[in-house]
Amino acid sequence: MAQTEGTTRRSRTVFGFIGRFLAAWMAGLAILAMVPGVERWAIRATIESLGIAAHMLRVECAVSGAYVKLGGVNLEIITDCTPVMPTLALWGAMLAFPAPAKWKLGGIGIGGTMLWVYNLARILALALVLRFHPTWFEFVHVYLWQTLTLLVVLVMFVSWIRLLRVG
Amino acid sequence: MKLLARFLGWASILAFPCYLTMKAYQEALAALAVRIFEIAGAPARVGVDLHEPFSLGLYAAMCLASRNAPRHIRMRAVAIGVPALAAFGLLAVLVFVVANRLTTGHAGGNEGAASRFIESTLETVPWVSAPALWLALLGRWELPAGVLRPDRPPRERRRR
């Protein structure tokens, strides 16, 4: 009986977390829809960050509006090229998780920064693939965006929980 | 972390068949949606441009990477979850068209906030549905006991 009660309680806790995460997720999407300036800012900031990263790596980079020429390869930076969605996912999970406010704020700040850096690395890797193996581009693009990005978000979230439990 | 490493391995393996079937899968999804709208007496032209069936591959990878749950529970999670996610993806496409028609009069929506919200929600369904379903079906075996309990405070720091 105790085991059943424990399992039921744990299931309720899991569903509670999922519910809070979905609520945070939808709220974030609503804010993005009502304030299109956020996505426009994210695109501009991604382009500028790519320019800085390219300069540090001594890679040729030229910007024209939403287009970036990286190492001879033309890329159009759209909303999907920014880390907005994975950041929203990570922040939603952190906000939904039971933790002190300062841990959440710290996780949101550091996690957001790390995802920004990851996204720059992802775009640079895609530019490399497009330059040297263009036939692989579509597969790598989907794989990196969906699979690897989800894994990065999960690793960050799990690491944050571990630090929370230790701290 | 070992779970995540196994997930990466399985996800990488399953990424290939997901990629190879992407075009056919999305065309089938669109065709099914069109047929449903025809039967409902509200024909619509539907095109699907999501990264599907990658969410099915991701979910299957998460289930296959799980070790704590009994084998039959994991297999049941795959058997139930993969078709459930596919059905949920179809439902998302149908809701997308209906919601856009209700808010803008066009199945594809427009540039307004409502359409952007609907489109973002549809595009992020693959993002959240796979991990959420895994958590719902296998989370209680794979997550450490008490990790999601809101009444368990973090360990206090030792005060010097």
Short mmCIF file of C-alpha atoms in Angstrom, two decimals:
data_model
loop_
_atom_site.label_atom_id
_atom_site.label_comp_id
_atom_site.label_asym_id
_atom_site.label_seq_id
_atom_site.Cartn_x
_atom_site.Cartn_y
_atom_site.Cartn_z
CA MET A 1 0.00 0.00 0.00
CA ALA A 2 2.86 2.37 0.95
CA GLN A 3 4.60 1.61 -2.37
CA THR A 4 1.41 2.37 -4.32
CA GLU A 5 0.92 5.61 -2.41
CA GLY A 6 4.55 6.58 -3.08
CA THR A 7 4.19 5.81 -6.79
CA THR A 8 0.93 7.77 -6.99
CA ARG A 9 2.47 10.70 -5.18
CA ARG A 10 5.52 10.68 -7.46
CA SER A 11 3.27 10.52 -10.55
CA ARG A 12 1.31 13.51 -9.26
CA THR A 13 4.54 15.41 -8.70
CA VAL A 14 5.76 14.60 -12.22
CA PHE A 15 2.49 15.72 -13.79
CA GLY A 16 2.55 18.83 -11.64
CA PHE A 17 5.99 19.71 -13.02
CA ILE A 18 4.86 19.04 -16.60
CA GLY A 19 1.79 21.23 -16.05
CA ARG A 20 3.85 24.13 -14.64
CA PHE A 21 6.38 23.79 -17.46
CA LEU A 22 3.67 23.88 -20.12
CA ALA A 23 2.12 26.95 -18.49
CA ALA A 24 5.50 28.74 -18.46
CA TRP A 25 6.13 27.63 -22.04
CA MET A 26 2.82 28.94 -23.33
CA ALA A 27 3.27 32.20 -21.42
CA GLY A 28 6.69 32.63 -23.04
CA LEU A 29 5.28 31.95 -26.52
CA ALA A 30 2.48 34.45 -25.89
CA ILE A 31 5.01 37.12 -24.89
CA LEU A 32 7.06 36.44 -28.03
CA ALA A 33 3.94 36.69 -30.19
CA MET A 34 2.82 39.97 -28.59
CA VAL A 35 6.30 41.52 -28.60
CA PRO A 36 7.85 40.75 -32.01
CA GLY A 37 10.71 43.07 -31.06
CA VAL A 38 12.19 40.26 -28.96
CA GLU A 39 12.75 38.03 -31.98
CA ARG A 40 14.01 40.95 -34.06
CA TRP A 41 16.48 41.78 -31.28
CA ALA A 42 17.56 38.12 -31.04
CA ILE A 43 18.24 38.00 -34.79
CA ARG A 44 20.26 41.24 -34.71
CA ALA A 45 22.19 40.15 -31.64
CA THR A 46 22.93 36.73 -33.16
CA ILE A 47 24.29 38.38 -36.31
CA GLU A 48 26.47 40.75 -34.29
CA SER A 49 27.71 37.91 -32.07
CA LEU A 50 28.55 35.87 -35.17
CA GLY A 51 30.58 38.80 -36.44
CA ILE A 52 32.51 38.99 -33.18
CA ALA A 53 33.06 35.22 -33.08
CA ALA A 54 34.18 35.17 -36.73
CA HIS A 55 36.62 38.01 -36.03
CA MET A 56 38.06 36.12 -33.03
CA LEU A 57 38.44 32.96 -35.12
CA ARG A 58 39.87 34.96 -38.02
CA VAL A 59 37.08 33.80 -40.32
CA GLU A 60 35.93 36.06 -43.12
CA CYS A 61 32.55 37.57 -42.23
CA ALA A 62 30.34 40.09 -44.03
CA VAL A 63 26.86 41.20 -42.92
CA SER A 64 24.06 42.46 -45.15
CA GLY A 65 20.74 42.83 -43.33
CA ALA A 66 19.73 39.37 -42.14
CA TYR A 67 22.35 37.68 -44.31
CA VAL A 68 25.75 36.71 -43.06
CA LYS A 69 28.59 35.58 -45.30
CA LEU A 70 30.77 33.30 -43.19
CA GLY A 71 33.88 31.83 -44.76
CA GLY A 72 32.40 32.28 -48.24
CA VAL A 73 29.04 30.75 -47.29
CA ASN A 74 25.81 32.78 -47.29
CA LEU A 75 23.44 32.23 -44.37
CA GLU A 76 20.12 33.92 -43.69
CA ILE A 77 19.58 34.36 -39.96
CA ILE A 78 15.92 33.88 -39.05
CA THR A 79 14.20 33.29 -35.72
CA ASP A 80 14.98 29.57 -35.83
CA CYS A 81 18.68 30.44 -36.03
CA THR A 82 18.53 32.18 -32.65
CA PRO A 83 18.54 30.37 -29.30
CA VAL A 84 15.15 31.84 -28.36
CA MET A 85 13.19 28.56 -28.35
CA PRO A 86 15.71 26.37 -26.51
CA THR A 87 16.26 29.19 -24.02
CA LEU A 88 12.52 29.38 -23.48
CA ALA A 89 12.48 25.61 -22.90
CA LEU A 90 15.30 25.78 -20.35
CA TRP A 91 13.86 28.77 -18.53
CA GLY A 92 10.41 27.16 -18.46
CA ALA A 93 11.86 24.00 -16.92
CA MET A 94 13.83 25.99 -14.32
CA LEU A 95 10.83 28.12 -13.40
CA ALA A 96 8.62 25.02 -13.12
CA PHE A 97 11.08 23.20 -10.87
CA PRO A 98 10.77 23.68 -7.10
CA ALA A 99 13.86 25.73 -6.17
CA PRO A 100 14.73 28.99 -4.36
CA ALA A 101 14.29 32.13 -6.43
CA LYS A 102 18.00 33.02 -6.46
CA TRP A 103 18.87 29.57 -7.86
CA LYS A 104 16.31 30.05 -10.58
CA LEU A 105 17.65 33.51 -11.43
CA GLY A 106 21.23 32.22 -11.48
CA GLY A 107 20.26 29.26 -13.65
CA ILE A 108 18.32 31.47 -16.03
CA GLY A 109 21.24 33.88 -16.43
CA ILE A 110 24.01 31.32 -16.81
CA GLY A 111 21.89 28.90 -18.82
CA GLY A 112 20.80 31.61 -21.22
CA THR A 113 24.40 32.68 -21.75
CA MET A 114 25.62 29.13 -22.34
CA LEU A 115 22.83 28.49 -24.84
CA TRP A 116 23.79 31.69 -26.67
CA VAL A 117 27.38 30.47 -27.00
CA TYR A 118 26.20 26.99 -28.04
CA ASN A 119 23.99 28.51 -30.74
CA LEU A 120 26.91 30.48 -32.17
CA ALA A 121 28.99 27.28 -32.27
CA ARG A 122 26.09 25.50 -33.98
CA ILE A 123 25.82 28.15 -36.72
CA LEU A 124 29.58 28.16 -37.28
CA ALA A 125 29.54 24.36 -37.55
CA LEU A 126 26.70 24.56 -40.06
CA ALA A 127 28.65 27.11 -42.11
CA LEU A 128 31.58 24.68 -42.14
CA VAL A 129 29.37 21.83 -43.31
CA LEU A 130 27.80 24.02 -46.00
CA ARG A 131 31.25 25.06 -47.18
CA PHE A 132 32.86 21.64 -47.36
CA HIS A 133 30.01 19.09 -47.49
CA PRO A 134 26.88 20.87 -48.78
CA THR A 135 25.04 17.60 -49.41
CA TRP A 136 25.16 16.88 -45.65
CA PHE A 137 23.82 20.28 -44.71
CA GLU A 138 20.11 19.51 -44.48
CA PHE A 139 20.63 16.43 -42.31
CA VAL A 140 23.18 18.10 -40.03
CA HIS A 141 20.97 21.17 -39.76
CA VAL A 142 17.96 19.18 -38.54
CA TYR A 143 20.08 16.87 -36.36
CA LEU A 144 21.98 19.73 -34.70
CA TRP A 145 18.87 21.83 -34.23
CA GLN A 146 16.57 19.21 -32.83
CA THR A 147 18.57 16.38 -31.33
CA LEU A 148 21.72 18.03 -30.09
CA THR A 149 20.02 21.22 -28.94
CA LEU A 150 17.47 19.24 -26.94
CA LEU A 151 20.32 17.24 -25.40
CA VAL A 152 22.19 20.44 -24.49
CA VAL A 153 19.06 21.84 -22.83
CA LEU A 154 18.53 18.58 -20.90
CA VAL A 155 22.21 18.45 -19.79
CA MET A 156 22.02 22.04 -18.55
CA PHE A 157 18.78 21.41 -16.70
CA VAL A 158 20.02 18.19 -15.08
CA SER A 159 23.32 19.86 -14.13
CA TRP A 160 21.43 22.75 -12.56
CA ILE A 161 19.31 20.32 -10.51
CA ARG A 162 22.46 18.50 -9.34
CA LEU A 163 24.12 21.76 -8.31
CA LEU A 164 20.93 22.77 -6.53
CA ARG A 165 20.85 19.55 -4.52
CA VAL A 166 24.51 19.85 -3.61
CA GLY A 167 24.37 23.56 -2.80
CA MET B 1 24.51 11.91 -17.23
CA LYS B 2 24.92 8.31 -18.45
CA LEU B 3 21.26 8.40 -19.40
CA LEU B 4 21.87 11.49 -21.52
CA ALA B 5 24.93 9.92 -23.12
CA ARG B 6 22.89 6.83 -24.04
CA PHE B 7 20.16 9.14 -25.32
CA LEU B 8 22.67 10.89 -27.59
CA GLY B 9 23.80 7.53 -28.96
CA TRP B 10 20.29 6.27 -29.66
CA ALA B 11 19.16 9.65 -31.00
CA SER B 12 22.11 9.74 -33.40
CA ILE B 13 21.29 6.26 -34.69
CA LEU B 14 17.57 7.03 -35.09
CA ALA B 15 18.29 10.42 -36.70
CA PHE B 16 19.11 8.69 -40.01
CA PRO B 17 15.80 6.87 -40.55
CA CYS B 18 13.96 9.95 -39.28
CA TYR B 19 15.75 12.12 -41.83
CA LEU B 20 15.22 9.65 -44.67
CA THR B 21 11.47 9.46 -43.98
CA MET B 22 11.01 13.18 -43.25
CA LYS B 23 9.58 14.19 -46.63
CA ALA B 24 7.25 11.19 -46.95
CA TYR B 25 6.10 11.49 -43.34
CA GLN B 26 5.25 15.19 -43.62
CA GLU B 27 3.47 14.65 -46.94
CA ALA B 28 1.43 11.86 -45.35
CA LEU B 29 0.63 14.09 -42.37
CA ALA B 30 -0.54 16.87 -44.69
CA ALA B 31 -2.57 14.45 -46.82
CA LEU B 32 -4.27 13.03 -43.73
CA ALA B 33 -5.09 16.52 -42.47
CA VAL B 34 -6.52 17.50 -45.87
CA ARG B 35 -8.68 14.34 -45.89
CA ILE B 36 -9.97 15.04 -42.39
CA PHE B 37 -10.94 18.58 -43.34
CA GLU B 38 -12.68 17.29 -46.47
CA ILE B 39 -14.69 14.80 -44.43
CA ALA B 40 -15.58 17.60 -42.00
CA GLY B 41 -16.89 19.69 -44.90
CA ALA B 42 -14.24 22.38 -44.54
CA PRO B 43 -11.61 21.66 -47.20
CA ALA B 44 -8.20 23.20 -46.71
CA ARG B 45 -4.81 23.14 -48.42
CA VAL B 46 -2.27 22.01 -45.87
CA GLY B 47 1.50 21.91 -46.13
CA VAL B 48 3.60 20.63 -43.25
CA ASP B 49 7.08 21.99 -42.67
CA LEU B 50 8.04 20.71 -39.23
CA HIS B 51 11.07 18.64 -38.33
CA GLU B 52 9.03 15.48 -38.17
CA PRO B 53 9.26 12.57 -37.46
CA PHE B 54 12.29 13.65 -35.43
CA SER B 55 10.22 13.98 -32.27
CA LEU B 56 9.24 10.30 -32.62
CA GLY B 57 12.91 9.37 -32.94
CA LEU B 58 13.81 11.54 -29.95
CA TYR B 59 11.12 9.98 -27.82
CA ALA B 60 12.10 6.44 -28.83
CA ALA B 61 15.73 7.30 -28.08
CA MET B 62 14.80 8.55 -24.60
CA CYS B 63 12.87 5.34 -23.91
CA LEU B 64 15.65 3.10 -25.24
CA ALA B 65 18.23 5.03 -23.19
CA SER B 66 16.26 4.48 -20.00
CA ARG B 67 17.55 1.59 -17.87
CA ASN B 68 15.83 1.84 -14.49
CA ALA B 69 12.36 1.06 -15.71
CA PRO B 70 11.59 -2.65 -16.28
CA ARG B 71 12.08 -3.73 -19.89
CA HIS B 72 8.40 -4.44 -20.49
CA ILE B 73 7.54 -0.96 -19.16
CA ARG B 74 10.04 0.64 -21.55
CA MET B 75 8.76 -1.34 -24.51
CA ARG B 76 5.22 -0.45 -23.57
CA ALA B 77 6.24 3.21 -23.38
CA VAL B 78 7.66 2.98 -26.93
CA ALA B 79 4.64 1.06 -28.24
CA ILE B 80 2.18 3.54 -26.74
CA GLY B 81 4.22 6.72 -27.01
CA VAL B 82 5.37 6.66 -30.64
CA PRO B 83 1.86 6.37 -32.15
CA ALA B 84 0.56 8.79 -29.50
CA LEU B 85 3.15 11.38 -30.55
CA ALA B 86 2.32 10.82 -34.22
CA ALA B 87 -1.38 11.31 -33.46
CA PHE B 88 -0.56 14.36 -31.37
CA GLY B 89 1.43 15.81 -34.27
CA LEU B 90 -1.56 15.37 -36.57
CA LEU B 91 -3.83 16.94 -33.96
CA ALA B 92 -1.43 19.89 -33.70
CA VAL B 93 -1.63 20.45 -37.48
CA LEU B 94 -5.46 20.29 -37.37
CA VAL B 95 -5.65 22.68 -34.43
CA PHE B 96 -3.21 25.02 -36.22
CA VAL B 97 -5.47 25.27 -39.27
CA VAL B 98 -8.70 25.60 -37.26
CA ALA B 99 -7.23 28.18 -34.88
CA ASN B 100 -5.90 30.27 -37.76
CA ARG B 101 -9.22 30.10 -39.57
CA LEU B 102 -11.04 31.22 -36.44
CA THR B 103 -8.67 34.10 -35.69
CA THR B 104 -7.76 35.30 -39.18
CA GLY B 105 -10.08 33.55 -41.63
CA HIS B 106 -7.08 31.95 -43.35
CA ALA B 107 -5.81 28.43 -42.74
CA GLY B 108 -2.22 29.70 -42.90
CA GLY B 109 -2.79 32.73 -40.68
CA ASN B 110 -1.23 36.15 -41.12
CA GLU B 111 1.44 38.32 -39.50
CA GLY B 112 -0.65 39.15 -36.45
CA ALA B 113 0.14 38.21 -32.85
CA ALA B 114 -2.49 35.47 -32.75
CA SER B 115 -1.06 33.76 -35.85
CA ARG B 116 2.49 34.08 -34.56
CA PHE B 117 1.44 32.51 -31.27
CA ILE B 118 -0.35 29.67 -33.05
CA GLU B 119 2.61 29.06 -35.38
CA SER B 120 5.14 29.10 -32.53
CA THR B 121 3.02 26.67 -30.55
CA LEU B 122 2.85 24.29 -33.52
CA GLU B 123 6.58 24.53 -34.20
CA THR B 124 7.46 23.84 -30.60
CA VAL B 125 5.19 20.82 -30.21
CA PRO B 126 8.08 18.49 -31.22
CA TRP B 127 10.30 20.30 -28.69
CA VAL B 128 8.15 19.60 -25.69
CA SER B 129 6.00 16.61 -26.55
CA ALA B 130 8.77 13.98 -26.60
CA PRO B 131 10.41 14.87 -23.26
CA ALA B 132 7.03 15.54 -21.63
CA LEU B 133 5.63 12.15 -22.68
CA TRP B 134 8.82 10.38 -21.58
CA LEU B 135 8.60 12.12 -18.22
CA ALA B 136 4.95 11.12 -17.88
CA LEU B 137 5.49 7.43 -18.78
CA LEU B 138 9.00 6.72 -17.49
CA GLY B 139 9.95 9.68 -15.31
CA ARG B 140 9.00 8.00 -12.04
CA TRP B 141 11.51 5.20 -12.70
CA GLU B 142 14.29 7.24 -14.27
CA LEU B 143 14.31 10.30 -12.04
CA PRO B 144 15.89 10.01 -8.57
CA ALA B 145 13.35 9.67 -5.76
CA GLY B 146 12.12 13.03 -4.54
CA VAL B 147 13.77 15.08 -7.28
CA LEU B 148 10.53 16.76 -8.27
CA ARG B 149 8.97 16.95 -4.81
CA PRO B 150 8.18 20.57 -4.00
CA ASP B 151 8.21 19.95 -0.23
CA ARG B 152 11.85 18.84 -0.18
CA PRO B 153 14.07 21.89 0.39
CA PRO B 154 17.65 21.99 -0.90
CA ARG B 155 20.34 20.98 1.58
CA GLU B 156 21.25 23.92 3.79
CA ARG B 157 24.74 25.29 3.54
CA ARG B 158 26.91 24.69 6.59
CA ARG B 159 27.37 27.98 8.38
CA ARG B 160 30.89 28.65 9.60
#
